[in-house]
PDB file of C-alpha atoms in Angstrom:
ATOM      1  CA  UNK A 105       8.849   2.565 -16.735  1.00 60.00           C
ATOM      2  CA  UNK A 106       7.945   6.413 -15.318  1.00 65.00           C
ATOM      3  CA  UNK A 107      10.377   7.570 -12.795  1.00 72.00           C
ATOM      4  CA  UNK A 108      10.373  10.771 -10.489  1.00 76.00           C
ATOM      5  CA  UNK A 109      13.462  11.680  -8.792  1.00 82.00           C
ATOM      6  CA  UNK A 110      13.618  14.181  -6.065  1.00 90.00           C
ATOM      7  CA  UNK A 111      16.770  16.106  -4.769  1.00 92.00           C
ATOM      8  CA  UNK A 112      17.852  19.027  -2.959  1.00 95.00           C
ATOM      9  CA  UNK A 113      16.781  18.224   0.526  1.00 96.00           C
ATOM     10  CA  UNK A 114      18.990  18.807   3.498  1.00 97.00           C
ATOM     11  CA  UNK A 115      19.470  20.132   6.911  1.00 98.00           C
ATOM     12  CA  UNK A 116      18.791  23.749   7.985  1.00 98.00           C
ATOM     13  CA  UNK A 117      18.083  25.736  10.970  1.00 98.00           C
ATOM     14  CA  UNK A 118      14.697  27.563  11.235  1.00 98.00           C
ATOM     15  CA  UNK A 119      14.395  30.462   9.014  1.00 98.00           C
ATOM     16  CA  UNK A 120      16.355  28.647   6.443  1.00 98.00           C
ATOM     17  CA  UNK A 121      15.729  27.918   2.466  1.00 98.00           C
ATOM     18  CA  UNK A 122      16.034  25.009   0.380  1.00 98.00           C
ATOM     19  CA  UNK A 123      15.039  24.376  -3.121  1.00 98.00           C
ATOM     20  CA  UNK A 124      13.785  20.942  -4.064  1.00 97.00           C
ATOM     21  CA  UNK A 125      13.735  19.771  -7.893  1.00 96.00           C
ATOM     22  CA  UNK A 126      12.265  16.769  -9.171  1.00 93.00           C
ATOM     23  CA  UNK A 127      13.404  15.730 -12.845  1.00 89.00           C
ATOM     24  CA  UNK A 128      11.312  12.936 -14.038  1.00 86.00           C
ATOM     25  CA  UNK A 129      12.458  10.350 -16.794  1.00 82.00           C
ATOM     26  CA  UNK A 130      10.061   8.890 -19.234  1.00 83.00           C
ATOM     27  CA  UNK A 131       7.415  11.525 -17.824  1.00 86.00           C
ATOM     28  CA  UNK A 132       6.389  14.817 -19.365  1.00 89.00           C
ATOM     29  CA  UNK A 133       5.082  17.210 -16.259  1.00 90.00           C
ATOM     30  CA  UNK A 134       3.894  19.652 -19.245  1.00 88.00           C
ATOM     31  CA  UNK A 135       0.817  17.765 -19.497  1.00 90.00           C
ATOM     32  CA  UNK A 136      -0.185  16.762 -16.349  1.00 92.00           C
ATOM     33  CA  UNK A 137      -1.102  17.657 -12.748  1.00 95.00           C
ATOM     34  CA  UNK A 138       2.241  17.172 -10.793  1.00 94.00           C
ATOM     35  CA  UNK A 139       2.854  17.953  -7.032  1.00 94.00           C
ATOM     36  CA  UNK A 140       4.843  17.813  -3.772  1.00 95.00           C
ATOM     37  CA  UNK A 141       3.914  15.592  -0.782  1.00 95.00           C
ATOM     38  CA  UNK A 142       5.504  14.958   2.196  1.00 96.00           C
ATOM     39  CA  UNK A 143       5.557  12.258   5.196  1.00 94.00           C
ATOM     40  CA  UNK A 144       7.127  12.732   8.716  1.00 95.00           C
ATOM     41  CA  UNK A 145       7.940   9.766  11.018  1.00 91.00           C
ATOM     42  CA  UNK A 146       4.817   8.725  12.549  1.00 93.00           C
ATOM     43  CA  UNK A 147       2.334  10.726  10.591  1.00 94.00           C
ATOM     44  CA  UNK A 148       0.413  10.349   7.275  1.00 93.00           C
ATOM     45  CA  UNK A 149       1.433  11.725   4.016  1.00 91.00           C
ATOM     46  CA  UNK A 150       0.270  15.124   3.135  1.00 94.00           C
ATOM     47  CA  UNK A 151       0.124  17.212   0.032  1.00 95.00           C
ATOM     48  CA  UNK A 152       2.333  20.150  -0.086  1.00 97.00           C
ATOM     49  CA  UNK A 153       1.322  21.951  -3.213  1.00 97.00           C
ATOM     50  CA  UNK A 154       0.455  20.962  -6.546  1.00 97.00           C
ATOM     51  CA  UNK A 155       0.739  22.469 -10.011  1.00 96.00           C
ATOM     52  CA  UNK A 156      -1.057  21.674 -13.353  1.00 92.00           C
ATOM     53  CA  UNK A 157      -0.571  22.097 -16.890  1.00 91.00           C
ATOM     54  CA  UNK A 158      -1.909  25.695 -17.056  1.00 91.00           C
ATOM     55  CA  UNK A 159       0.086  26.953 -14.036  1.00 92.00           C
ATOM     56  CA  UNK A 160      -2.447  26.632 -11.280  1.00 95.00           C
ATOM     57  CA  UNK A 161      -1.043  26.061  -8.246  1.00 96.00           C
ATOM     58  CA  UNK A 162      -2.657  25.120  -4.633  1.00 96.00           C
ATOM     59  CA  UNK A 163      -0.813  24.631  -1.389  1.00 97.00           C
ATOM     60  CA  UNK A 164      -1.426  23.530   1.904  1.00 96.00           C
ATOM     61  CA  UNK A 165      -2.648  25.729   4.468  1.00 96.00           C
ATOM     62  CA  UNK A 166       0.655  25.387   6.425  1.00 97.00           C
ATOM     63  CA  UNK A 167       3.231  26.261   3.572  1.00 98.00           C
ATOM     64  CA  UNK A 168       1.253  29.010   2.117  1.00 97.00           C
ATOM     65  CA  UNK A 169       3.494  32.093   1.801  1.00 97.00           C
ATOM     66  CA  UNK A 170       6.423  30.394   2.254  1.00 98.00           C
ATOM     67  CA  UNK A 171       6.644  27.757  -0.205  1.00 98.00           C
ATOM     68  CA  UNK A 172       6.406  28.386  -4.007  1.00 98.00           C
ATOM     69  CA  UNK A 173       5.871  25.230  -6.502  1.00 98.00           C
ATOM     70  CA  UNK A 174       6.961  25.897 -10.112  1.00 97.00           C
ATOM     71  CA  UNK A 175       7.897  24.066 -13.272  1.00 96.00           C
ATOM     72  CA  UNK A 176      10.272  24.684 -16.149  1.00 94.00           C
ATOM     73  CA  UNK A 177       8.553  22.591 -18.921  1.00 91.00           C
ATOM     74  CA  UNK A 178      11.905  23.287 -21.176  1.00 93.00           C
ATOM     75  CA  UNK A 179      14.046  21.208 -18.755  1.00 94.00           C
ATOM     76  CA  UNK A 180      10.885  18.879 -17.698  1.00 93.00           C
ATOM     77  CA  UNK A 181      11.764  19.862 -13.882  1.00 94.00           C
ATOM     78  CA  UNK A 182       9.329  20.750 -11.059  1.00 95.00           C
ATOM     79  CA  UNK A 183      10.832  22.966  -8.114  1.00 97.00           C
ATOM     80  CA  UNK A 184       9.512  23.545  -4.813  1.00 98.00           C
ATOM     81  CA  UNK A 185      11.370  26.672  -3.157  1.00 98.00           C
ATOM     82  CA  UNK A 186      10.956  26.658   0.532  1.00 98.00           C
ATOM     83  CA  UNK A 187      11.867  29.701   2.771  1.00 98.00           C
ATOM     84  CA  UNK A 188      11.316  30.542   6.035  1.00 98.00           C
ATOM     85  CA  UNK A 189      11.579  26.810   6.983  1.00 98.00           C
ATOM     86  CA  UNK A 190      10.119  25.784  10.263  1.00 98.00           C
ATOM     87  CA  UNK A 191      10.989  22.522  12.202  1.00 97.00           C
ATOM     88  CA  UNK A 192       7.566  21.249  11.494  1.00 97.00           C
ATOM     89  CA  UNK A 193       8.640  21.268   8.065  1.00 98.00           C
ATOM     90  CA  UNK A 194      10.685  18.107   8.665  1.00 98.00           C
ATOM     91  CA  UNK A 195       9.819  15.402   6.398  1.00 97.00           C
ATOM     92  CA  UNK A 196      10.729  13.077   3.474  1.00 96.00           C
ATOM     93  CA  UNK A 197       9.581  14.942   0.458  1.00 96.00           C
ATOM     94  CA  UNK A 198       8.324  13.301  -2.661  1.00 94.00           C
ATOM     95  CA  UNK A 199       7.307  14.455  -6.104  1.00 93.00           C
ATOM     96  CA  UNK A 200       4.309  12.602  -7.866  1.00 92.00           C
ATOM     97  CA  UNK A 201       2.756  12.998 -10.665  1.00 92.00           C
ATOM     98  CA  UNK A 202      -0.915  11.985 -12.190  1.00 93.00           C
ATOM     99  CA  UNK A 203      -0.606   9.534 -14.950  1.00 91.00           C
ATOM    100  CA  UNK A 204      -3.874  11.159 -16.840  1.00 92.00           C
ATOM    101  CA  UNK A 205      -2.821  14.042 -19.036  1.00 93.00           C
ATOM    102  CA  UNK A 206      -4.800  17.260 -19.535  1.00 93.00           C
ATOM    103  CA  UNK A 207      -6.581  16.779 -16.490  1.00 92.00           C
ATOM    104  CA  UNK A 208      -6.809  19.786 -13.851  1.00 92.00           C
ATOM    105  CA  UNK A 209      -5.496  19.034 -10.538  1.00 94.00           C
ATOM    106  CA  UNK A 210      -9.001  19.637  -9.071  1.00 87.00           C
ATOM    107  CA  UNK A 211      -8.104  19.074  -5.316  1.00 87.00           C
ATOM    108  CA  UNK A 212      -5.378  16.203  -5.700  1.00 90.00           C
ATOM    109  CA  UNK A 213      -3.592  17.961  -3.149  1.00 91.00           C
ATOM    110  CA  UNK A 214      -6.036  16.920  -0.441  1.00 88.00           C
ATOM    111  CA  UNK A 215      -7.508  13.982  -1.797  1.00 87.00           C
ATOM    112  CA  UNK A 216      -4.578  12.262  -3.509  1.00 86.00           C
ATOM    113  CA  UNK A 217      -6.655  10.352  -6.559  1.00 85.00           C
ATOM    114  CA  UNK A 218      -5.474   6.790  -7.285  1.00 88.00           C
ATOM    115  CA  UNK A 219      -4.621   7.870 -10.517  1.00 89.00           C
ATOM    116  CA  UNK A 220      -1.403   9.476  -8.810  1.00 88.00           C
ATOM    117  CA  UNK A 221       0.537   6.402  -9.609  1.00 77.00           C
ATOM    118  CA  UNK A 222       3.673   7.775 -10.559  1.00 77.00           C
ATOM    119  CA  UNK A 223       6.046   8.407  -7.422  1.00 80.00           C
ATOM    120  CA  UNK A 224       9.913   8.713  -7.142  1.00 76.00           C
ATOM    121  CA  UNK A 225      12.422   8.406  -4.446  1.00 83.00           C
ATOM    122  CA  UNK A 226      12.134  11.026  -1.680  1.00 92.00           C
ATOM    123  CA  UNK A 227      14.428  13.838  -0.364  1.00 95.00           C
ATOM    124  CA  UNK A 228      14.909  14.418   3.387  1.00 97.00           C
ATOM    125  CA  UNK A 229      14.285  17.731   4.707  1.00 98.00           C
ATOM    126  CA  UNK A 230      15.174  18.528   8.251  1.00 98.00           C
ATOM    127  CA  UNK A 231      14.792  21.991   9.997  1.00 98.00           C
ATOM    128  CA  UNK A 232      16.478  22.424  13.548  1.00 97.00           C
ATOM    129  CA  UNK A 233      15.160  25.086  16.083  1.00 94.00           C
TER     130      UNK A 233
END
C-alpha cells in the first residue's frame, strides 16, 4: 500500500521558517504530480503547491514568494520550504500524489483531481503572532 508521510511541522512565531518533508514508501515521486495541501480548523482543504515530474511548480497566491516546493528524486522526498510564515498559514499540512504516472499537474492545485488518491499523515504547522 502506498503511504506518504509528512514531517517537519512545528510551532513558530510570525516571520519564522519551517521545512516540511514527505518521504513516501511504495510510491515514486519522480514520475508523478505531487503536492502539498493544508486544512485549517473550520476551513476547507486548499492546495498550497504542486510539482510535477519535469519540475514545473504551481503555488496558491497566498504563499507565492514565501514558500518553495522541491523534490529530491534520489531520496524520493518532497519538500516545502516555508519562509516568512504568517498566522494564517496555521493548518495541518498534507502531502498527496497522483496515482497516474507521467501526467502533468495541470491545475491540480485548485481542482484536486479524483486521481489524487494517495494521502499520508499530516503535520501540524502553528504560527503565532
